[in-house]
CSV table of C-alpha atoms and ligand atoms in Angstrom, one decimal:
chain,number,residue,atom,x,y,z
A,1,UNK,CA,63.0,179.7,120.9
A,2,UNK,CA,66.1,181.8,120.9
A,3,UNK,CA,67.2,181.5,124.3
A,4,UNK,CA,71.5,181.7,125.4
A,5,UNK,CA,72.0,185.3,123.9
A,6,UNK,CA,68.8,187.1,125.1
A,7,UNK,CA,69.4,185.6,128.4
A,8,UNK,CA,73.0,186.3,128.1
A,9,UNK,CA,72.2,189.9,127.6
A,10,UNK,CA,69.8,190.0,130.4
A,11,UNK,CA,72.6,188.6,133.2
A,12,UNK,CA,75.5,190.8,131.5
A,13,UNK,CA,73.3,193.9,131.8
A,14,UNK,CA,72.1,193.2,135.6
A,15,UNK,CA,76.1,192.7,136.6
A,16,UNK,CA,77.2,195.7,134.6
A,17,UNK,CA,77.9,198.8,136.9
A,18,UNK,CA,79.2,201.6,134.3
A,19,UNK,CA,82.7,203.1,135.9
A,20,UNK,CA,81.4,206.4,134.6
A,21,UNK,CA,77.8,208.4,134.8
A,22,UNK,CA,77.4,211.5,132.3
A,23,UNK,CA,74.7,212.7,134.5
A,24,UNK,CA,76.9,213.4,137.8
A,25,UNK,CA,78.7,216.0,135.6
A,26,UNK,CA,75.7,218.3,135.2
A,27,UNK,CA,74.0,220.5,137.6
A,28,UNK,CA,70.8,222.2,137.3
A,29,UNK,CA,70.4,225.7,138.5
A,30,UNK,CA,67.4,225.9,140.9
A,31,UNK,CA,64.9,228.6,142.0
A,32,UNK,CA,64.1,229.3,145.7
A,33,UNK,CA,60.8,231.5,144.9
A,34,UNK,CA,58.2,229.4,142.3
A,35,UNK,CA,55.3,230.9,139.9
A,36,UNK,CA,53.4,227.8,140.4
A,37,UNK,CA,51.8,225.2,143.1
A,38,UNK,CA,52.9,221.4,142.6
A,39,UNK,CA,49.3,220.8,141.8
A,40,UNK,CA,49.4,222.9,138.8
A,41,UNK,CA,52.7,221.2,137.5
A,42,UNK,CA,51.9,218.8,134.0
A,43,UNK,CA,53.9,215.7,133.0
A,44,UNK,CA,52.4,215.5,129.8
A,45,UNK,CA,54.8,215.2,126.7
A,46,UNK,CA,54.5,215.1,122.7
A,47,UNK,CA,56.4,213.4,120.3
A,48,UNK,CA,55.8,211.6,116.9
A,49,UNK,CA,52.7,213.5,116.7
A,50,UNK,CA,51.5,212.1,119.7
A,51,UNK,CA,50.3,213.3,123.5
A,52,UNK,CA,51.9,211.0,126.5
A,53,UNK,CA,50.8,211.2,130.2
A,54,UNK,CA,54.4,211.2,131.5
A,55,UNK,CA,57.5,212.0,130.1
A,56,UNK,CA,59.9,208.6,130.5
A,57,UNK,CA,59.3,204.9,129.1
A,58,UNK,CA,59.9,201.5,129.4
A,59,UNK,CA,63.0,200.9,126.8
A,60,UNK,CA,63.7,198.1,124.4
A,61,UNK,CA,64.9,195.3,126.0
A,62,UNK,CA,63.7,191.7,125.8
A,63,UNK,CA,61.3,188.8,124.0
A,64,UNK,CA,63.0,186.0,122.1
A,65,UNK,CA,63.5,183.1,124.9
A,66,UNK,CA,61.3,181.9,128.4
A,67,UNK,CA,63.1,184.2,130.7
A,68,UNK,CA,62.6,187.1,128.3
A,69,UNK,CA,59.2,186.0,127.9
A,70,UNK,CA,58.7,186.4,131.8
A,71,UNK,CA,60.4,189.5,131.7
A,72,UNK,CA,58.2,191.0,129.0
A,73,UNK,CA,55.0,190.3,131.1
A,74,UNK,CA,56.2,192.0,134.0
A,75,UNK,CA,57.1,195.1,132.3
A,76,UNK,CA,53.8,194.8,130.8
A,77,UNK,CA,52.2,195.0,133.7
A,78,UNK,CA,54.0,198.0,135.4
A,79,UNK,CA,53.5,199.7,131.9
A,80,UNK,CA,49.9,199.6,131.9
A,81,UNK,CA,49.4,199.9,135.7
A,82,UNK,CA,50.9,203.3,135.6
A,83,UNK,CA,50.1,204.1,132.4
A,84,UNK,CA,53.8,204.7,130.7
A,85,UNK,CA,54.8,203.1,127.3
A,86,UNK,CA,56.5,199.8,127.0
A,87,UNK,CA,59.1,198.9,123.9
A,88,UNK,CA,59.6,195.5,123.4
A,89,UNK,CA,62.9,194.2,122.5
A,90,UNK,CA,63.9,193.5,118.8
A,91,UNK,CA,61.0,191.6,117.3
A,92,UNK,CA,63.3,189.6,114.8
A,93,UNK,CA,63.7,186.8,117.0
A,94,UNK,CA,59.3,186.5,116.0
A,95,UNK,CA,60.1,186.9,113.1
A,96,UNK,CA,62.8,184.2,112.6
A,97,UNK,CA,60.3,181.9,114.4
A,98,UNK,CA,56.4,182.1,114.0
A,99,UNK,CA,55.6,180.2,117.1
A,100,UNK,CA,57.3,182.6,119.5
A,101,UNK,CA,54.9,184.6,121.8
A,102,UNK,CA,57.0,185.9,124.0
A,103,UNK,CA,56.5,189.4,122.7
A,104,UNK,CA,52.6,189.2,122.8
A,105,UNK,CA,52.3,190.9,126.0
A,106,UNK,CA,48.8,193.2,124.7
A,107,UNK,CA,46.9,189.8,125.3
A,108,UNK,CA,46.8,190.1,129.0
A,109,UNK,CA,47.1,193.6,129.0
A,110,UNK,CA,44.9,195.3,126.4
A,111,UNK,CA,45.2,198.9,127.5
A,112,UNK,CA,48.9,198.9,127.2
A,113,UNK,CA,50.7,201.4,125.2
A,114,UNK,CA,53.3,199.4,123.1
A,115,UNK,CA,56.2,200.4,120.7
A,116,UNK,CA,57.9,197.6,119.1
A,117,UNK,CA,61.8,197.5,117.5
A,118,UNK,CA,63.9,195.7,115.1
A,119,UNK,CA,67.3,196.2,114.1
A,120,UNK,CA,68.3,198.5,110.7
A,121,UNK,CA,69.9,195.0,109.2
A,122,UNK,CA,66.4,193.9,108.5
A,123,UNK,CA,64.5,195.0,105.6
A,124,UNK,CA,61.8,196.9,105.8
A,125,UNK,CA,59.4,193.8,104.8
A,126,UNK,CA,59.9,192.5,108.1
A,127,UNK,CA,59.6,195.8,109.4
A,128,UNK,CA,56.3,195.6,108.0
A,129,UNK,CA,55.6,192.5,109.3
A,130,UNK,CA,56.6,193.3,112.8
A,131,UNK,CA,54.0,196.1,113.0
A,132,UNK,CA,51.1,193.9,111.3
A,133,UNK,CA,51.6,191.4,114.5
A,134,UNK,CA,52.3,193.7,117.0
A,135,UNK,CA,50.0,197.0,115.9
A,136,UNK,CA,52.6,198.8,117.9
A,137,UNK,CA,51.9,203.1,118.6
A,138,UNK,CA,55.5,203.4,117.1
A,139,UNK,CA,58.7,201.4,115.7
A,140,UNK,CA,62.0,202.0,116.9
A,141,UNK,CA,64.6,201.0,114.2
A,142,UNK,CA,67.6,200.1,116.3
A,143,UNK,CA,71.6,200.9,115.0
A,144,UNK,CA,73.8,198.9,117.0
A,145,UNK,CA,77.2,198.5,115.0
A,146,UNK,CA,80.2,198.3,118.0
A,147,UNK,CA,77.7,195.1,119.2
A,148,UNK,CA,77.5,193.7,115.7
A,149,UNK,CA,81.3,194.0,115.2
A,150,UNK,CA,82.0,192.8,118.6
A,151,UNK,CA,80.0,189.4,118.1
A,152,UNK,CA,81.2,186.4,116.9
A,153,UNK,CA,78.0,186.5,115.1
A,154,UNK,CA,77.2,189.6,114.4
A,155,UNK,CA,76.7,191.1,111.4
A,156,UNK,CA,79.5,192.0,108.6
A,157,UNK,CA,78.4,193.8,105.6
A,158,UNK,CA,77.0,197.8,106.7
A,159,UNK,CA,76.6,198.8,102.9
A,160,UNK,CA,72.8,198.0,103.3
A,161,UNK,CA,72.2,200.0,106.3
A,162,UNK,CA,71.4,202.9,104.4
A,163,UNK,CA,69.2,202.0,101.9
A,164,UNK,CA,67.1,200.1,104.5
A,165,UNK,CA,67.0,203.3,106.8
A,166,UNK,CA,65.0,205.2,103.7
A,167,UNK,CA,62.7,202.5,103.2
A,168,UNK,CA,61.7,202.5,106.7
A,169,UNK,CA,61.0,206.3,106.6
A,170,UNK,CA,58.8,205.2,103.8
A,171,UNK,CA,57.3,202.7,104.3
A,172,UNK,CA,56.0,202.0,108.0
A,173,UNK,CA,52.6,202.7,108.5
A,174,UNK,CA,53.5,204.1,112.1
A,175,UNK,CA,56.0,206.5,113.0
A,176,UNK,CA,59.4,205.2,113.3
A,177,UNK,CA,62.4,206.5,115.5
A,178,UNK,CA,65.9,205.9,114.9
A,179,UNK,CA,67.8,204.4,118.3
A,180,UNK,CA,71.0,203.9,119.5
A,181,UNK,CA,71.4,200.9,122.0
A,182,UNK,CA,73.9,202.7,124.5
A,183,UNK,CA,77.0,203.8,122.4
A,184,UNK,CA,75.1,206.9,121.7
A,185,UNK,CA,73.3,208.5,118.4
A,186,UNK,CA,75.8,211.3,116.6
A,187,UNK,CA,75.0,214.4,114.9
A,188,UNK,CA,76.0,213.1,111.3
A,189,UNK,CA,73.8,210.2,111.5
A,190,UNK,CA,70.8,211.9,112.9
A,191,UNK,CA,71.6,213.9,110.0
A,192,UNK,CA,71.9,211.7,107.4
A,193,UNK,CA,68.3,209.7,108.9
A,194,UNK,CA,66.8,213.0,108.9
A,195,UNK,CA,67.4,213.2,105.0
A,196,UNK,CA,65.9,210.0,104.3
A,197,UNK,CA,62.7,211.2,106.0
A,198,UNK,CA,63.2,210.4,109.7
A,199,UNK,CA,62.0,212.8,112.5
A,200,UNK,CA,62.7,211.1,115.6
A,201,UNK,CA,65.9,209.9,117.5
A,202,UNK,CA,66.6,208.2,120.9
A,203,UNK,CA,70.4,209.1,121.2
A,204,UNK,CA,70.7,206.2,123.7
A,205,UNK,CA,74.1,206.9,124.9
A,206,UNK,CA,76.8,205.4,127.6
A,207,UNK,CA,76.6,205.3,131.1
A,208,UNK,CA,74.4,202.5,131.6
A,209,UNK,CA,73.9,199.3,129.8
A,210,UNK,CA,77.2,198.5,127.5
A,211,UNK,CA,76.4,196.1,125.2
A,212,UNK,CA,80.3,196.1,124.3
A,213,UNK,CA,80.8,194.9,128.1
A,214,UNK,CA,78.1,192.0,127.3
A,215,UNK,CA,79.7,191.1,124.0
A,216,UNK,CA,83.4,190.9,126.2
A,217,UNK,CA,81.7,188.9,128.7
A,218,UNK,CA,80.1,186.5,126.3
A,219,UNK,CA,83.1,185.2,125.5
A,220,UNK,CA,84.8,188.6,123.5
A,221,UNK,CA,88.3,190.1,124.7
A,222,UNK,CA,88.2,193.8,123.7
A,223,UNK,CA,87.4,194.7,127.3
A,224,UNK,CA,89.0,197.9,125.9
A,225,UNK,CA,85.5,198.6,124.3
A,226,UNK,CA,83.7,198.7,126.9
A,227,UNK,CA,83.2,202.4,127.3
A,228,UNK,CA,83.0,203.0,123.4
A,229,UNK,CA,80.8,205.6,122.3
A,230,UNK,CA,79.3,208.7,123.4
A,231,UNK,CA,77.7,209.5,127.0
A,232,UNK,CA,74.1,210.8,127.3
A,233,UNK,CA,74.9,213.9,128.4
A,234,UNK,CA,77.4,214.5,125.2
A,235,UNK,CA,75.2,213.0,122.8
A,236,UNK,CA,72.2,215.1,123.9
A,237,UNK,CA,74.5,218.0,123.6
A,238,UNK,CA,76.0,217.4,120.0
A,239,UNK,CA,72.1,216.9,119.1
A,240,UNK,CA,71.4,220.0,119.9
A,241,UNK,CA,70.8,221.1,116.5
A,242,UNK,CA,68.1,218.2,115.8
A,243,UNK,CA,66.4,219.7,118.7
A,244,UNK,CA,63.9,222.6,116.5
A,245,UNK,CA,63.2,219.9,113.6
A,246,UNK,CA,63.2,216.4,115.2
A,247,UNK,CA,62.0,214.7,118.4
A,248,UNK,CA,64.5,213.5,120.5
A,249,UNK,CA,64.4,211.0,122.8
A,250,UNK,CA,67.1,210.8,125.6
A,251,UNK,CA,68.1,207.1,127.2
A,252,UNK,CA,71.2,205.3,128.5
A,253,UNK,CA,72.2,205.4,132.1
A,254,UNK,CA,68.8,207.0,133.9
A,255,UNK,CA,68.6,206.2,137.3
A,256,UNK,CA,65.9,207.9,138.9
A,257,UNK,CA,64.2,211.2,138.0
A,258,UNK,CA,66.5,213.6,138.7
A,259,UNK,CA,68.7,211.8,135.4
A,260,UNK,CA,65.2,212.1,133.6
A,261,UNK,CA,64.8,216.1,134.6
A,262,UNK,CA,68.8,216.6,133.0
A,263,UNK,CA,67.5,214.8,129.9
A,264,UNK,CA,64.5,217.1,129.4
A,265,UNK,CA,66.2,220.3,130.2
A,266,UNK,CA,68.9,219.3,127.6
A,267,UNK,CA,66.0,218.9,125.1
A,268,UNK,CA,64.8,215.7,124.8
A,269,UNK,CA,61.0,215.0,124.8
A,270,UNK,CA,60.6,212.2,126.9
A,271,UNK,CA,63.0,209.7,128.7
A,272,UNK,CA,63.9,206.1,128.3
A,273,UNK,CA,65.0,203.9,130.9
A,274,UNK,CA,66.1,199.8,130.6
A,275,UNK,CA,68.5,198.9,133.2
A,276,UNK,CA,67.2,200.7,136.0
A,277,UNK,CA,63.6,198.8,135.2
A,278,UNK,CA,64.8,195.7,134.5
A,279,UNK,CA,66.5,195.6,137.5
A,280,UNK,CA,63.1,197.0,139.6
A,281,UNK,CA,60.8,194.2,137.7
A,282,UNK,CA,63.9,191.4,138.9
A,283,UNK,CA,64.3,192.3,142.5
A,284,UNK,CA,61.1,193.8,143.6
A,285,UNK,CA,57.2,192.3,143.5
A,286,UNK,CA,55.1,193.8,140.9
A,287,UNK,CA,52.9,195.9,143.6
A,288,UNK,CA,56.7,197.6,144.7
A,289,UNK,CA,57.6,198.4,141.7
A,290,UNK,CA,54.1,200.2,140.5
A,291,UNK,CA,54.2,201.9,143.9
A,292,UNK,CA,58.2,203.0,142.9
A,293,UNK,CA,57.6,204.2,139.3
A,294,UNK,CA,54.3,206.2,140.5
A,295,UNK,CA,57.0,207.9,143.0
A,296,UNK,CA,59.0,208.9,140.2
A,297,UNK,CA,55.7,211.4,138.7
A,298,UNK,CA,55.8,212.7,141.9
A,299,UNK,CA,59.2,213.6,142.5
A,300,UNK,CA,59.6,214.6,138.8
A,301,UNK,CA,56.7,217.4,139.7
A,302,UNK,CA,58.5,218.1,142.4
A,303,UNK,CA,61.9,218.5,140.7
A,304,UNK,CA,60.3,220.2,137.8
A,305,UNK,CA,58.2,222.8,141.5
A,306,UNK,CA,62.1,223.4,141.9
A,307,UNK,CA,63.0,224.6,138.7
A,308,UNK,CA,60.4,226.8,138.7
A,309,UNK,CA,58.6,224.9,135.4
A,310,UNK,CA,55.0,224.4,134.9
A,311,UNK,CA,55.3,222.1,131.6
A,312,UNK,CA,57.8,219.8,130.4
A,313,UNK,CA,58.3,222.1,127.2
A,314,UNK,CA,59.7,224.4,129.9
A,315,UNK,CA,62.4,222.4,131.0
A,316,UNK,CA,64.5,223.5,128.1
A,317,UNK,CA,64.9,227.3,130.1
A,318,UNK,CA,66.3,225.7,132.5
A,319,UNK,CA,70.3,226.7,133.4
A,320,UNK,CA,72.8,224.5,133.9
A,321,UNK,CA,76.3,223.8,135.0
A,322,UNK,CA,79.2,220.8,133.4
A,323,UNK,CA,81.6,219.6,135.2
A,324,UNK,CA,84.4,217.1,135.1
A,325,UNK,CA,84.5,215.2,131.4
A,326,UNK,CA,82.0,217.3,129.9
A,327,UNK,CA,83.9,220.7,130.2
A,328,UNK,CA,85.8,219.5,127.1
A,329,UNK,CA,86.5,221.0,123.7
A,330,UNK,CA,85.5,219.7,120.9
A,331,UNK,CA,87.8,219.6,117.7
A,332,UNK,CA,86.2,223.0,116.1
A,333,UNK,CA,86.5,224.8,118.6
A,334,UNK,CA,89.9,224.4,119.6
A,335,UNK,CA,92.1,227.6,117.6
A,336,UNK,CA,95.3,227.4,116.3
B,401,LIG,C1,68.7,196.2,125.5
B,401,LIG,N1,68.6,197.2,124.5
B,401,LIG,C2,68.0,197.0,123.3
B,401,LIG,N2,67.9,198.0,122.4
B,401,LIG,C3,67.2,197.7,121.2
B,401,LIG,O1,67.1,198.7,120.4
B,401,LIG,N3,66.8,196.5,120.9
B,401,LIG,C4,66.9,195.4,121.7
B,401,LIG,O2,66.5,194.3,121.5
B,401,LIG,C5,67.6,195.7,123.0
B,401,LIG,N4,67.8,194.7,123.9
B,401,LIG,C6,68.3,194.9,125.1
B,401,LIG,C7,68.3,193.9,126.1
B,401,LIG,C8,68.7,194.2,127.4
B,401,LIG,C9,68.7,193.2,128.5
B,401,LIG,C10,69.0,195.6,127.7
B,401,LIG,C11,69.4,195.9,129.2
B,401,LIG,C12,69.1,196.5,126.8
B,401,LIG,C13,69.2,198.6,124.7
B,401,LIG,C14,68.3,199.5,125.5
B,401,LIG,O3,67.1,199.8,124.8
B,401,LIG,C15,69.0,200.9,125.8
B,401,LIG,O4,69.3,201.5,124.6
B,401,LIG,C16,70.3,200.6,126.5
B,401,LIG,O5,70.2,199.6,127.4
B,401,LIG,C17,70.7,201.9,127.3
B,401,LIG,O6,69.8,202.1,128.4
B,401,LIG,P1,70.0,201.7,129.9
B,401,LIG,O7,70.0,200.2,130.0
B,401,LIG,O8,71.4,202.2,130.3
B,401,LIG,O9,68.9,202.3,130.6
């Protein structure tokens, strides 16, 4: 098994405290006199043609080496305890070698809800292949280029990218989503995915996990990088006009609900969240942190109470206020 660079990426995300949180710069407007009792208020959500209990999920993150092994089985467990979805973290390092199982986490928890994800540099056979062994609800196909470019490693020739994105939109027998890993999605590529037949993005933007700060600390020196990319807040709002013809998906940074409430009123159908539960599954016992992320679908009803919003389709009403770095002007709309 694969093990220094999944575990790397595991310790470098764990130390990582972003200087900078999108989410502190928007405010939501609330309403003092509700149409609705919190008993009436549904968490249910819809994307890829599919109904979800709760609006947030467990985000790529690990397989590939012992610890991540460990790690997969405890979000496993919290996953299917509370009845969110779990993505496993890219299933190429299964694929490079058969006898890894640290991604089979539907063993000892058959009622799970799984997606599964693999990087856009593979071909779409091995996407295929990944889906066989997994039987996953959906695929993420994960862009990740600033990571790629920052690793010694990492991958050098892009040209292919393209081409494998349209056969993925063709030939997956789930759905598949295109995802960012924290430097954020942008308009033109959701655009350009959407062409080749993809309907679903998770803009995964900054404000969290940098995986340019992991590549630095893994022996890199562009510290410079580190905050490269767009935030979540800015990425949700340049994706705006995906929002009537694709799902998106909103993670990168999430905290806690209230993080989780900003994506939804900006659009995004559901919520994913990796640091934040990596960090719960690491420090806490299993029975805390079932107990913590059931709290969450109780303060999100009682967030969503406050904003006077019976569904989670009616978050999008919702008013808001920017402050700070996102009251900026973007290159079209400044007038000579
Ligand atoms: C990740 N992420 C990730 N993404 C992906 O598409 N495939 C992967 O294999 C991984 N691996 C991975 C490992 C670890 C340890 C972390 C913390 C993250 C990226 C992840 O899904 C997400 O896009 C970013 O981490 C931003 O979200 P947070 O961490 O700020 O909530």
């Amino acid at each position: 098994m694969e093990t220094n660079r999944k575990d790397d990426h595991i310790k470098y995300a764990l130390k990582y405290q972003s200087p900078y949180n999108s989410f502190d710069d928007m405010e939501l407007i609330h309403r003092s006199l509700p149409d609705y009792d919190l008993d009436e208020i549904d968490l249910s959500t819809q994307f890829l043609g599919m109904d979800f209990d709760f609006p947030f999920y467990i985000n790529a993150m690990t397989g590939g080496s012992q610890k991540g092994a460990e790690i997969n089985q405890k979000l496993a467990q919290l996953a299917e305890a509370t009845g969110i979805i779990m993505v496993t973290g890219s299933y190429s390092a299964a694929l490079k070698d058969p006898t890894d199982t640290s991604f089979q986490v539907k063993k000892h928890h058959p009622n799970l809800t799984l997606g599964t994800n693999i990087g856009i540099d593979k071909d779409y056979k091995l996407g295929l292949r990944a889906v066989e062994e997994m039987v996953p609800a959906f695929l993420q196909v994960h862009v990740n280029l600033m990571q790629e470019l920052l690793m010694p490693e990492g991958e050098r020739h892009f040209r292919s990218w393209k081409e494998n994105l349209a056969d993925y939109a063709k030939h997956m027998p789930v759905p598949v989503m295109l995802k960012e890993v924290g430097f954020g999605l942008d308009l033109k590529t959701m655009e350009t995915a959407y062409d080749l037949g993809f309907r679903a993005f998770d803009i995964s933007g900054r404000g969290g996990t940098s995986f340019a700060y992991i590549e630095n600390e893994r022996g890199g020196d562009r510290s410079f990088l580190n905050e490269w990319g767009q935030t979540t807040v800015q990425a949700l709002l340049n994706a705006q006009p995906m929002m009537t013809k694709a799902d998106v998906l909103a993670s990168g940074g999430v905290r806690h609900p209230l993080d989780m409430i900003k994506c939804l009123v900006l659009g995004a159908k559901a919520v994913g969240l990796s640091k934040t539960v990596l960090e719960l599954v690491e420090t806490k016992p299993i029975e805390e942190a079932v107990a913590t992320v059931n709290g969450w679908k109780d303060d999100l009803r009682l967030i969503m109470c406050a904003l006077n919003c019976q569904k989670v389709s009616d978050l999008n009403k919702v008013d808001y206020m920017l402050y700070g770095k996102l009251n900026y002007l973007k290159k079209e709309d400044i007038k000579n």
